[in-house]
Coordinates of C-alpha atoms in Angstrom, one line a residue:
Chain A
V15 CA -17.1 23.3 29.0
A16 CA -19.4 22.2 26.2
G17 CA -20.9 24.8 23.8
P18 CA -20.0 26.1 20.4
F19 CA -16.3 25.7 19.7
L20 CA -14.5 28.7 18.3
G21 CA -12.5 26.4 16.2
S22 CA -9.0 26.6 14.8
P23 CA -8.4 26.1 11.1
R24 CA -5.3 24.1 12.2
Q25 CA -7.3 21.6 14.3
L26 CA -7.7 18.2 12.5
N27 CA -10.3 16.7 14.8
R28 CA -13.8 17.8 15.8
R29 CA -15.0 17.2 19.4
H30 CA -14.7 13.6 20.6
E31 CA -13.3 12.4 17.3
S32 CA -9.9 11.6 19.0
D33 CA -8.6 11.1 22.5
A34 CA -6.4 14.1 22.2
E35 CA -6.8 17.4 20.3
L36 CA -4.8 17.4 17.0
L37 CA -3.2 20.6 15.7
R38 CA -1.4 21.0 12.4
L39 CA 1.8 23.0 13.0
P40 CA 2.8 25.7 10.5
S41 CA 5.7 25.1 8.1
S42 CA 5.8 21.5 9.1
E43 CA 4.1 18.2 8.3
A44 CA 4.0 17.4 12.1
V45 CA 0.8 17.4 14.1
L46 CA 0.8 18.5 17.7
A47 CA -1.3 16.4 20.1
V48 CA -2.5 18.0 23.3
T49 CA -4.9 16.8 26.0
T50 CA -6.0 18.0 29.4
D51 CA -7.5 15.8 32.0
A52 CA -8.0 16.3 35.7
I53 CA -8.7 13.8 38.5
V54 CA -11.2 15.3 41.0
E55 CA -14.1 13.0 41.4
E56 CA -11.9 9.9 41.7
I57 CA -10.0 11.5 44.6
A58 CA -13.2 12.7 46.3
A59 CA -14.8 9.2 45.9
G60 CA -11.7 7.6 47.6
L61 CA -10.8 5.6 44.4
Y62 CA -7.2 6.8 44.7
Q63 CA -6.0 7.3 48.3
Q64 CA -2.2 7.0 48.3
P65 CA -0.5 10.3 47.2
W66 CA 1.9 8.3 45.0
L67 CA -1.0 6.7 43.1
I68 CA -2.8 10.1 42.7
G69 CA 0.4 11.6 41.2
W70 CA 0.9 8.5 39.0
M71 CA -2.7 8.7 37.8
G72 CA -2.6 12.4 37.1
V73 CA 0.1 11.8 34.5
T74 CA -1.2 8.5 33.3
V75 CA -4.7 9.7 32.3
N76 CA -3.1 12.3 30.0
A77 CA -0.3 10.1 28.7
S78 CA -3.0 7.6 27.6
D79 CA -4.7 10.2 25.4
L80 CA -1.4 10.8 23.6
A81 CA -1.0 7.0 23.2
A82 CA -4.4 6.7 21.6
V83 CA -3.5 9.2 18.8
G84 CA -0.1 7.6 18.3
A85 CA 1.8 10.6 19.4
E86 CA 5.4 10.6 20.7
P87 CA 5.7 12.3 24.0
L88 CA 6.9 15.9 24.3
G89 CA 6.1 16.7 27.9
V90 CA 3.5 17.3 30.6
L91 CA 2.4 20.2 32.8
M92 CA 0.7 19.5 36.1
S93 CA -1.8 21.7 37.9
V94 CA -2.3 20.8 41.6
T95 CA -4.8 22.2 44.0
L96 CA -3.8 21.6 47.6
P97 CA -6.0 21.9 50.7
A98 CA -4.7 24.1 53.5
D99 CA -3.8 21.1 55.7
A100 CA -1.8 19.3 53.0
S101 CA 1.0 17.4 54.8
G102 CA 4.6 17.1 53.7
D103 CA 4.0 13.4 53.1
L104 CA 1.2 14.2 50.7
L105 CA 3.4 16.6 48.7
E106 CA 6.3 14.1 48.7
G107 CA 4.0 11.3 47.6
L108 CA 2.5 13.4 44.8
R109 CA 5.9 14.4 43.5
A110 CA 7.2 10.9 43.6
G111 CA 4.1 9.5 41.7
I112 CA 4.3 12.3 39.1
G113 CA 8.1 11.8 38.8
A114 CA 7.8 8.0 38.4
A115 CA 5.2 8.3 35.7
A116 CA 7.1 11.1 33.8
L117 CA 10.1 8.8 33.8
A118 CA 8.2 5.7 32.9
Y119 CA 6.6 7.4 29.9
G120 CA 9.5 9.5 28.8
L121 CA 7.2 12.5 29.3
P122 CA 9.3 15.3 30.8
L123 CA 7.7 17.5 33.4
L124 CA 7.8 20.9 31.7
G125 CA 6.1 23.1 34.3
G126 CA 2.9 23.5 36.3
D127 CA 0.8 25.5 38.6
T128 CA -0.1 25.2 42.3
N129 CA -3.3 26.5 43.9
R130 CA -5.0 26.3 47.3
G131 CA -8.5 24.9 47.5
P132 CA -10.9 23.1 49.8
V133 CA -9.9 19.6 48.5
L134 CA -7.0 18.0 46.7
A135 CA -7.3 17.9 42.9
L136 CA -4.7 17.1 40.2
G137 CA -4.9 18.2 36.6
G138 CA -2.5 17.7 33.8
T139 CA -1.9 18.7 30.2
A140 CA 0.2 16.4 28.0
L141 CA 1.8 17.3 24.7
G142 CA 3.0 15.0 22.0
L143 CA 4.0 15.0 18.4
V144 CA 3.0 13.0 15.4
R145 CA 5.9 13.7 13.0
D146 CA 4.4 12.2 9.9
G147 CA 1.2 14.2 10.4
R148 CA -1.0 11.1 10.4
P149 CA -2.4 10.6 13.9
L150 CA -4.7 7.9 14.9
T151 CA -8.3 9.0 15.7
R152 CA -11.5 7.2 16.8
C153 CA -12.8 7.4 13.2
G154 CA -11.9 5.1 10.3
A155 CA -12.9 1.6 11.4
R156 CA -14.5 -0.5 8.5
P157 CA -16.6 -3.7 8.6
G158 CA -14.3 -6.6 8.3
D159 CA -11.5 -4.9 10.3
C160 CA -10.0 -6.9 13.1
L161 CA -10.9 -5.6 16.6
M162 CA -7.9 -5.7 18.9
V163 CA -6.9 -4.6 22.4
S164 CA -3.4 -3.8 23.6
G165 CA -3.6 -5.9 26.7
P166 CA -6.0 -7.4 29.4
V167 CA -8.9 -5.2 30.5
G168 CA -11.0 -4.9 33.6
L169 CA -8.4 -3.8 36.1
G170 CA -10.0 -0.4 36.6
A171 CA -13.4 -1.9 37.3
A172 CA -11.9 -4.5 39.7
H173 CA -10.1 -1.7 41.6
A174 CA -13.3 0.4 41.7
F175 CA -15.3 -2.7 42.9
E176 CA -12.9 -3.4 45.7
R177 CA -12.8 0.3 46.8
M178 CA -16.4 1.3 46.4
I179 CA -18.5 -1.8 46.9
R180 CA -16.3 -4.0 49.2
R181 CA -14.6 -0.9 50.7
S182 CA -11.4 -2.9 51.1
T183 CA -8.0 -1.6 50.3
G184 CA -4.9 -3.2 48.8
A185 CA -6.7 -6.3 47.5
V186 CA -6.2 -5.2 43.9
D187 CA -2.8 -4.0 42.8
F188 CA -3.9 -1.0 40.8
R189 CA -1.1 0.8 39.1
P190 CA -2.2 1.0 35.4
V191 CA 0.2 1.9 32.7
A192 CA -0.6 4.0 29.7
R193 CA 0.4 2.5 26.4
L194 CA 2.6 5.5 25.3
R195 CA 5.4 3.3 24.0
E196 CA 2.9 1.1 22.0
G197 CA 0.6 3.7 20.5
P198 CA 3.0 5.1 17.9
R199 CA 3.5 1.6 16.6
L200 CA -0.1 1.5 15.5
R201 CA 0.2 4.5 13.1
G202 CA -0.3 3.5 9.5
L203 CA -1.7 0.1 10.6
A204 CA -4.8 0.7 12.8
T205 CA -7.8 2.5 11.3
A206 CA -9.3 3.7 14.6
C207 CA -8.1 3.8 18.2
M208 CA -9.3 4.8 21.6
D209 CA -8.3 4.0 25.2
T210 CA -10.3 2.0 27.7
S211 CA -10.3 4.7 30.4
D212 CA -14.1 4.5 30.7
G213 CA -14.2 0.7 30.5
L214 CA -14.2 -1.6 27.4
I215 CA -18.0 -1.4 26.9
A216 CA -18.1 2.4 26.8
T217 CA -15.1 2.4 24.4
L218 CA -16.8 0.0 22.0
D219 CA -20.0 2.0 22.3
E220 CA -18.2 5.2 21.4
L221 CA -16.2 3.6 18.5
A222 CA -19.4 2.1 17.1
R223 CA -21.2 5.4 17.1
R224 CA -18.3 7.3 15.6
N225 CA -17.9 4.9 12.8
G226 CA -21.5 3.8 12.1
C227 CA -20.4 0.3 12.6
G228 CA -20.9 -2.6 15.0
F229 CA -18.6 -5.0 16.8
R230 CA -18.7 -8.7 17.5
V231 CA -16.4 -9.7 20.4
T232 CA -15.6 -13.4 19.7
A233 CA -12.8 -13.8 22.2
P234 CA -13.9 -15.5 25.4
I235 CA -14.4 -12.8 28.1
E236 CA -12.2 -14.7 30.6
R237 CA -9.3 -14.6 28.2
V238 CA -9.3 -10.8 27.7
L239 CA -9.9 -10.1 31.4
H240 CA -7.0 -8.9 33.6
P241 CA -6.2 -11.6 36.2
E242 CA -7.2 -9.3 39.0
A243 CA -10.6 -8.7 37.3
R244 CA -11.1 -12.4 36.8
R245 CA -10.4 -13.1 40.5
T246 CA -12.6 -10.2 41.7
A247 CA -15.6 -11.4 39.6
L248 CA -15.1 -15.0 40.7
E249 CA -14.8 -14.1 44.4
A250 CA -17.8 -11.8 44.3
G251 CA -19.9 -14.2 42.2
L252 CA -20.4 -11.6 39.5
P253 CA -20.6 -12.4 35.7
P254 CA -17.2 -11.7 34.2
W255 CA -18.5 -9.1 31.7
L256 CA -19.4 -6.8 34.5
M257 CA -15.7 -6.0 34.8
L258 CA -15.9 -4.5 31.3
A259 CA -18.9 -2.2 32.2
G260 CA -16.8 0.5 33.8
P261 CA -17.2 3.4 34.2
H262 CA -13.7 3.3 35.7
G263 CA -11.4 1.6 33.3
E264 CA -7.7 1.3 32.7
F265 CA -5.5 2.5 29.9
E266 CA -5.4 -0.2 27.2
L267 CA -5.8 0.7 23.6
V268 CA -8.7 -0.7 21.6
F269 CA -8.1 -0.4 17.9
T270 CA -9.2 -1.8 14.5
V271 CA -6.9 -3.2 11.9
P272 CA -7.7 -4.2 8.3
P273 CA -7.0 -8.0 7.8
E274 CA -4.2 -7.2 5.3
H275 CA -2.3 -5.3 8.0
V276 CA -2.6 -7.8 10.8
A277 CA 0.7 -9.6 9.9
A278 CA 2.6 -6.3 9.7
L279 CA 1.1 -5.3 13.1
R280 CA 2.4 -8.6 14.7
D281 CA 5.8 -7.9 13.2
A282 CA 5.8 -4.3 14.5
T283 CA 4.7 -5.2 18.0
V284 CA 6.5 -8.4 18.7
T285 CA 9.9 -6.6 18.6
D286 CA 8.7 -4.6 21.6
G287 CA 7.8 -7.8 23.4
W288 CA 4.2 -6.7 23.2
V289 CA 1.4 -9.0 21.9
P290 CA -2.0 -7.3 21.2
Q291 CA -5.0 -9.5 21.7
E292 CA -7.6 -10.2 19.1
L293 CA -11.1 -9.3 20.4
G294 CA -13.3 -9.9 17.4
R295 CA -14.5 -8.1 14.3
V296 CA -15.9 -4.9 13.1
T297 CA -19.4 -5.5 11.7
A298 CA -21.8 -3.6 9.4
E299 CA -24.6 -3.5 12.1
P300 CA -24.6 0.2 13.1
G301 CA -24.3 0.7 16.8
V302 CA -24.7 -3.0 17.7
V303 CA -22.1 -4.5 20.0
R304 CA -22.2 -8.3 20.5
L305 CA -20.4 -10.3 23.2
G306 CA -20.5 -13.6 21.5
A307 CA -23.8 -13.8 19.7
D308 CA -25.7 -11.6 22.2
P309 CA -26.2 -7.9 21.6
V310 CA -25.3 -5.7 24.6
D311 CA -27.1 -2.4 25.3
T312 CA -23.8 -0.5 25.5
G313 CA -25.5 2.9 25.5
A314 CA -27.6 2.1 28.5
I315 CA -24.6 0.6 30.3
R316 CA -22.5 3.7 29.5
N317 CA -25.1 6.1 30.9
L318 CA -26.1 4.0 33.9
F319 CA -23.6 5.5 36.4
D320 CA -24.8 9.0 35.7
E321 CA -28.5 7.9 35.8
V322 CA -28.1 6.5 39.3
D323 CA -26.3 9.8 40.3
G324 CA -23.1 7.9 41.0
N325 CA -24.7 5.7 43.7
V326 CA -22.4 2.7 43.5
D327 CA -24.9 0.2 45.1
A328 CA -27.7 1.3 42.9
Y329 CA -25.3 1.1 39.9
L330 CA -24.4 -2.5 40.7
R331 CA -28.0 -3.6 41.2
A332 CA -29.1 -2.0 37.9
L333 CA -26.1 -3.6 36.1
M334 CA -26.9 -7.0 37.6
A335 CA -30.5 -6.6 36.4
M336 CA -29.2 -6.2 32.9
A337 CA -27.2 -9.4 33.1
Chain H
V29 CA 4.3 20.9 42.2
A30 CA 7.8 22.0 43.1
G31 CA 10.6 19.5 43.3
P32 CA 13.2 18.2 40.9
F33 CA 12.2 18.6 37.3
L34 CA 12.6 15.7 35.0
G35 CA 13.7 18.0 32.3
S36 CA 13.4 17.8 28.5
P37 CA 16.4 18.4 26.3
R38 CA 14.0 20.4 24.1
Q39 CA 13.1 22.9 26.9
L40 CA 14.8 26.2 26.5
N41 CA 13.9 27.7 29.9
R42 CA 14.6 26.6 33.4
R43 CA 11.9 27.1 36.1
H44 CA 10.7 30.7 36.4
E45 CA 13.0 32.0 33.7
S46 CA 10.0 32.8 31.5
D47 CA 6.2 33.3 31.9
A48 CA 5.5 30.2 29.6
E49 CA 7.4 27.0 29.1
L50 CA 9.4 27.0 25.9
L51 CA 10.0 23.9 23.9
R52 CA 12.0 23.5 20.7
L53 CA 10.1 21.5 18.1
P54 CA 12.0 18.9 16.1
S55 CA 12.8 19.5 12.4
S56 CA 11.8 23.2 12.8
E57 CA 13.2 26.4 14.1
A58 CA 9.9 27.2 15.8
V59 CA 9.5 27.1 19.5
L60 CA 6.3 26.0 21.2
A61 CA 5.1 28.1 24.2
V62 CA 2.8 26.4 26.7
T63 CA 1.5 27.5 30.0
T64 CA -1.1 26.2 32.5
D65 CA -2.8 28.4 35.1
A66 CA -5.9 27.9 37.1
I67 CA -8.1 30.3 39.1
V68 CA -9.2 28.7 42.3
E69 CA -8.3 31.1 45.2
E70 CA -9.5 34.1 43.3
I71 CA -13.0 32.6 43.0
A72 CA -13.0 31.3 46.6
A73 CA -12.0 34.8 47.8
G74 CA -14.9 36.4 45.9
L75 CA -12.5 38.4 43.7
Y76 CA -14.4 37.2 40.6
Q77 CA -18.1 36.7 41.1
Q78 CA -19.9 37.0 37.7
P79 CA -19.6 33.8 35.7
W80 CA -18.7 35.8 32.6
L81 CA -15.7 37.4 34.3
I82 CA -14.5 34.0 35.7
G83 CA -14.6 32.6 32.1
W84 CA -12.8 35.6 30.8
M85 CA -10.1 35.5 33.5
G86 CA -9.5 31.7 33.0
V87 CA -8.5 32.4 29.4
T88 CA -6.8 35.7 30.1
V89 CA -4.3 34.5 32.7
N90 CA -3.0 32.0 30.3
A91 CA -3.1 34.2 27.2
S92 CA -0.9 36.7 29.1
D93 CA 1.8 34.2 29.7
L94 CA 1.9 33.6 25.9
A95 CA 2.1 37.4 25.4
A96 CA 5.1 37.7 27.7
V97 CA 7.2 35.3 25.7
G98 CA 6.1 36.9 22.4
A99 CA 4.3 33.9 21.1
E100 CA 1.5 33.9 18.5
P101 CA -1.6 32.1 19.7
L102 CA -2.3 28.5 18.7
G103 CA -5.2 27.7 21.0
V104 CA -6.4 27.0 24.5
L105 CA -7.8 24.1 26.5
M106 CA -10.1 24.7 29.5
S107 CA -10.6 22.5 32.5
V108 CA -13.6 23.3 34.6
T109 CA -14.7 21.9 37.9
L110 CA -18.4 22.4 38.7
P111 CA -20.2 22.1 42.0
A112 CA -23.3 19.8 42.0
D113 CA -25.6 22.8 42.3
A114 CA -24.1 24.6 39.3
S115 CA -27.0 26.6 37.5
G116 CA -27.6 26.9 33.9
D117 CA -26.8 30.6 34.2
L118 CA -23.4 29.8 35.7
L119 CA -22.6 27.5 32.7
E120 CA -23.9 30.0 30.2
G121 CA -21.9 32.8 31.8
L122 CA -18.7 30.7 31.9
R123 CA -19.1 29.7 28.2
A124 CA -19.8 33.3 27.2
G125 CA -16.7 34.6 29.0
I126 CA -14.4 31.9 27.7
G127 CA -15.8 32.4 24.2
A128 CA -15.4 36.2 24.3
A129 CA -11.8 35.9 25.5
A130 CA -11.0 33.2 22.9
L131 CA -12.4 35.5 20.2
A132 CA -10.7 38.6 21.5
Y133 CA -7.3 37.0 21.7
G134 CA -7.6 34.9 18.5
L135 CA -7.0 31.9 20.7
P136 CA -9.2 29.1 19.5
L137 CA -10.8 26.8 22.1
L138 CA -9.3 23.4 21.2
G139 CA -10.8 21.2 23.8
G140 CA -11.2 20.7 27.5
D141 CA -12.3 18.7 30.5
T142 CA -15.2 18.9 32.9
N143 CA -15.2 17.6 36.4
R144 CA -17.5 17.7 39.5
G145 CA -16.1 19.1 42.7
P146 CA -17.1 20.9 45.9
V147 CA -16.4 24.4 44.5
L148 CA -16.1 26.1 41.1
A149 CA -12.6 26.1 39.7
L150 CA -11.4 27.0 36.2
G151 CA -8.0 26.0 34.8
G152 CA -6.6 26.5 31.3
T153 CA -3.7 25.6 29.2
A154 CA -2.6 28.0 26.4
L155 CA -0.4 27.1 23.4
G156 CA 1.5 29.5 21.2
L157 CA 4.2 29.5 18.7
V158 CA 7.4 31.5 18.3
R159 CA 8.2 30.9 14.6
D160 CA 11.6 32.4 14.5
G161 CA 12.7 30.4 17.6
R162 CA 13.6 33.5 19.6
P163 CA 11.1 33.9 22.4
L164 CA 11.2 36.6 25.0
T165 CA 12.1 35.5 28.5
R166 CA 12.5 37.2 31.9
C167 CA 16.3 37.1 31.4
G168 CA 18.5 39.4 29.4
A169 CA 18.0 42.9 30.9
R170 CA 21.2 45.0 31.0
P171 CA 22.0 48.2 33.0
G172 CA 21.2 51.2 30.8
D173 CA 18.3 49.5 29.1
C174 CA 15.1 51.4 29.1
L175 CA 12.3 50.0 31.4
M176 CA 8.9 50.1 29.8
V177 CA 5.4 48.9 30.4
S178 CA 2.7 48.1 27.8
G179 CA 0.0 50.2 29.5
P180 CA -1.3 51.7 32.8
V181 CA -1.0 49.5 35.9
G182 CA -2.8 49.1 39.2
L183 CA -6.2 48.0 37.9
G184 CA -5.9 44.6 39.5
A185 CA -5.0 46.1 42.9
A186 CA -7.9 48.6 42.7
H187 CA -10.3 45.8 41.9
A188 CA -9.0 43.7 44.8
F189 CA -9.2 46.7 47.1
E190 CA -12.8 47.4 46.2
R191 CA -13.8 43.7 46.6
M192 CA -11.8 42.6 49.6
I193 CA -11.4 45.8 51.8
R194 CA -14.4 47.9 50.9
R195 CA -16.5 44.8 50.0
S196 CA -18.3 46.8 47.4
T197 CA -19.1 45.6 43.9
G198 CA -19.1 47.2 40.5
A199 CA -17.2 50.3 41.6
V200 CA -14.2 49.3 39.5
D201 CA -14.7 48.1 35.9
F202 CA -12.4 45.1 36.0
R203 CA -12.1 43.3 32.7
P204 CA -8.3 43.2 32.0
V205 CA -7.0 42.4 28.6
A206 CA -3.9 40.3 28.0
R207 CA -1.4 41.8 25.6
L208 CA -1.4 38.9 23.2
R209 CA -1.5 41.1 20.1
E210 CA 1.4 43.3 21.4
G211 CA 3.7 40.7 22.9
P212 CA 5.0 39.3 19.5
R213 CA 5.9 42.9 18.5
L214 CA 8.5 43.0 21.2
R215 CA 10.6 40.1 19.9
G216 CA 14.0 41.1 18.7
L217 CA 13.6 44.5 20.5
A218 CA 13.1 43.8 24.2
T219 CA 15.8 42.1 26.2
A220 CA 13.5 40.8 29.0
C221 CA 9.7 40.6 29.5
M222 CA 7.2 39.6 32.2
D223 CA 3.5 40.3 32.8
T224 CA 2.2 42.2 35.8
S225 CA -0.2 39.5 37.0
D226 CA 1.2 39.7 40.5
G227 CA 1.4 43.5 40.5
L228 CA 4.2 45.8 39.2
I229 CA 6.3 45.7 42.3
A230 CA 6.4 41.8 42.3
T231 CA 7.3 41.9 38.6
L232 CA 10.2 44.3 39.1
D233 CA 11.4 42.2 42.1
E234 CA 11.4 39.1 40.0
L235 CA 13.1 40.7 37.0
A236 CA 15.8 42.3 39.2
R237 CA 16.6 38.9 40.8
R238 CA 16.6 37.1 37.4
N239 CA 19.0 39.6 35.9
G240 CA 21.2 40.6 38.8
C241 CA 20.2 44.2 38.1
G242 CA 18.2 47.0 39.7
F243 CA 15.5 49.3 38.4
R244 CA 15.0 53.0 38.9
V245 CA 11.4 54.0 38.1
T246 CA 11.5 57.7 37.2
A247 CA 8.0 58.1 35.7
P248 CA 5.6 59.8 38.2
I249 CA 3.5 57.0 39.8
E250 CA 0.3 58.9 39.0
R251 CA 1.2 58.9 35.3
V252 CA 1.6 55.1 35.1
L253 CA -1.4 54.3 37.2
H254 CA -4.7 53.2 35.6
P255 CA -7.4 55.8 36.1
E256 CA -9.4 53.4 38.2
A257 CA -6.4 52.8 40.5
R258 CA -5.7 56.5 40.8
R259 CA -9.3 57.2 41.8
T260 CA -9.4 54.2 44.2
A261 CA -6.2 55.5 46.0
L262 CA -7.5 59.0 46.1
E263 CA -10.9 58.1 47.5
A264 CA -9.4 55.8 50.1
G265 CA -6.7 58.2 51.1
L266 CA -4.0 55.7 50.2
P267 CA -0.5 56.5 48.8
P268 CA -0.7 55.8 45.0
W269 CA 2.2 53.3 45.0
L270 CA 0.1 50.9 47.1
M271 CA -1.8 50.2 43.9
L272 CA 1.4 48.7 42.5
A273 CA 2.0 46.4 45.5
G274 CA -0.4 43.7 44.3
P275 CA -0.5 40.7 44.9
H276 CA -3.4 40.8 42.4
G277 CA -2.3 42.6 39.3
E278 CA -3.4 42.9 35.7
F279 CA -1.9 41.8 32.5
E280 CA 0.4 44.5 31.2
L281 CA 3.8 43.6 30.0
V282 CA 6.9 45.0 31.7
F283 CA 10.0 44.9 29.4
T284 CA 13.4 46.2 29.0
V285 CA 14.7 47.7 25.7
P286 CA 18.3 48.8 24.8
P287 CA 18.4 52.5 24.1
E288 CA 19.4 51.8 20.5
H289 CA 16.1 49.9 20.0
V290 CA 13.7 52.4 21.5
A291 CA 13.1 54.2 18.2
A292 CA 12.4 50.9 16.4
L293 CA 10.0 49.9 19.2
R294 CA 8.1 53.1 18.8
D295 CA 7.8 52.4 15.0
A296 CA 6.7 48.8 15.6
T297 CA 4.1 49.7 18.2
V298 CA 2.6 52.9 16.9
T299 CA 1.2 51.1 13.8
D300 CA -0.9 49.1 16.2
G301 CA -2.2 52.3 17.8
W302 CA -0.3 51.1 20.9
V303 CA 2.0 53.4 22.9
P304 CA 4.1 51.7 25.6
Q305 CA 5.1 53.9 28.5
E306 CA 8.6 54.6 29.7
L307 CA 8.9 53.7 33.4
G308 CA 12.6 54.3 34.0
R309 CA 16.0 52.5 33.6
V310 CA 17.7 49.3 34.4
T311 CA 20.6 50.0 36.9
A312 CA 23.6 48.1 38.0
E313 CA 22.5 47.9 41.6
P314 CA 21.7 44.2 42.1
G315 CA 18.2 43.7 43.5
V316 CA 17.6 47.4 44.2
V317 CA 14.3 48.8 43.0
R318 CA 13.9 52.6 43.4
L319 CA 10.7 54.5 43.0
G320 CA 12.1 57.9 42.3
A321 CA 15.2 58.1 44.5
D322 CA 13.8 55.8 47.3
P323 CA 14.6 52.1 47.4
V324 CA 11.6 49.9 48.0
D325 CA 11.8 46.6 49.8
T326 CA 10.2 44.7 46.9
G327 CA 11.0 41.3 48.4
A328 CA 9.2 42.1 51.6
I329 CA 6.2 43.5 49.8
R330 CA 6.0 40.5 47.5
N331 CA 6.0 38.0 50.4
L332 CA 3.7 40.1 52.7
F333 CA 0.4 38.6 51.6
D334 CA 1.6 35.1 52.3
E335 CA 3.1 36.2 55.6
V336 CA -0.2 37.5 56.9
D337 CA -1.8 34.2 55.6
G338 CA -3.9 36.1 53.1
N339 CA -5.7 38.2 55.8
V340 CA -6.5 41.3 53.7
D341 CA -6.9 43.7 56.6
A342 CA -3.6 42.7 58.2
Y343 CA -2.1 42.9 54.7
L344 CA -3.2 46.5 54.2
R345 CA -2.1 47.5 57.7
A346 CA 1.4 46.0 57.2
L347 CA 1.7 47.6 53.8
M348 CA 0.7 51.1 55.2
A349 CA 3.3 50.7 57.9
M350 CA 5.9 50.2 55.1
A351 CA 4.8 53.5 53.4

């Protein structure tokens, strides 16, 4: 619900300045992170079909927003809308997926709400805490900062391509993991952070706008692509960068790190057995995102899916025309 | 989503022991209250038709859960699902209703999520704080305690009767207010508390089960009924207690107070210009709720609506047969 916000003096972020809302708690230096996200269109479009995956995703989309602000998990509440003909298998699958994600993320299931409706929908609200009161936001990147990503990207696009264009199932093993363990490690080191839930290109577009900066991605696309995305692009004869165009992404974290903090970041992450990848640099060109030397019209790509009214074939044609 | 909870060691309540989930915050004596509630069936059934009322109710159902645990408001997040043909008027009305409620309750709108779906649905998550770490729950009532209610009840049933049985509109002025200002006043005085969102009889049934006690309502029904409910019952030739049978209630608080705290409660509430009404007493008869001298089968009444599969005519006939 857009419109004028009746803001809280406790809220640290304005709209879209961070992946989760940030609220200063009274008599404490801690900041509460809270986010609410529902999966409705994804289920309707057939992107997620197995009940287990739907449950897993309902938790994961919210967990990822906590990760991107560097919060430690407090818990999650789930709100499910069930159709009248919901089977026992559907319920069991949802529960199992929600439970597996809650366990994986150390995000206890605090409560929820069940409703009846015409179609299945799953919403969640995740709560986290930033004890030192210094959360990560989308704002703070500076020219010269190193641009990094928490892991390989493009899995979400590969999955969507398989499901929506090829209409095949099971070809891509899609079970993305939110970086809730890794996010808090970035506090004090990263200057800006955002997840890739809308695809890498949309993420870079948003970060560039928020920070009045640009990005130059110097890493070869093939090297940052998830193996499933690389294979999907190869088999379909698509240029690899299409797997970064979204709008269905995964849950890696894109973040910027001042050069003087890169060594400390390596130290902080390697102990977790986690190696963030270098993507490139933050530049002083406002709003310009370059893949190699070539500028990419990230704004146009980001809005394309809405502009073709969600028609996947038209979307792919338009995207190919941009290539 | 029922099923085994993957609990948090920070959570103070078990399922259904309180209207909101209660979470102890680290390095603080404060307790965070959080609740998530969506209105889906109510919209589908035509109970709420004006966009403004839908927005107001989406916030109110969540604010009321905060009130019932005695929490002070921190903020609310809204999750709206819009049909493809949603008009500008619908959006404006929703925003206005949400905004009016946020302002009325001092519950800032922190953020939200918008989705596309086949039908309009509105979910919310409210956050509150209990600074002294001693929230109200549904548990703690003792025989001999005074049974009280924050205001007149039956408005929700009167509205539902007008809409669902008479199929008329506008006859009942339905714009219920959550007791978020009053709830925190009850901390340290009330032993148990719950809102009447499912109707007074369902509330008493739940409190009796939770506390292994009974209730004897000695106040004349006519005196505790909302004027609109009294009028509706009179005009329709229904026994007044039917307006307490729900399952669509309002947002008054039912609570129990030890006799030695009643005077302090009167002092604490009168300064707000608020006079809670005495309903009766907590008794030692486990699970027995009496209206006057007569026991009422509250469990049967509470389950009746589900048993007739939500058929409102069958519901009313079955309820009349119980009278």
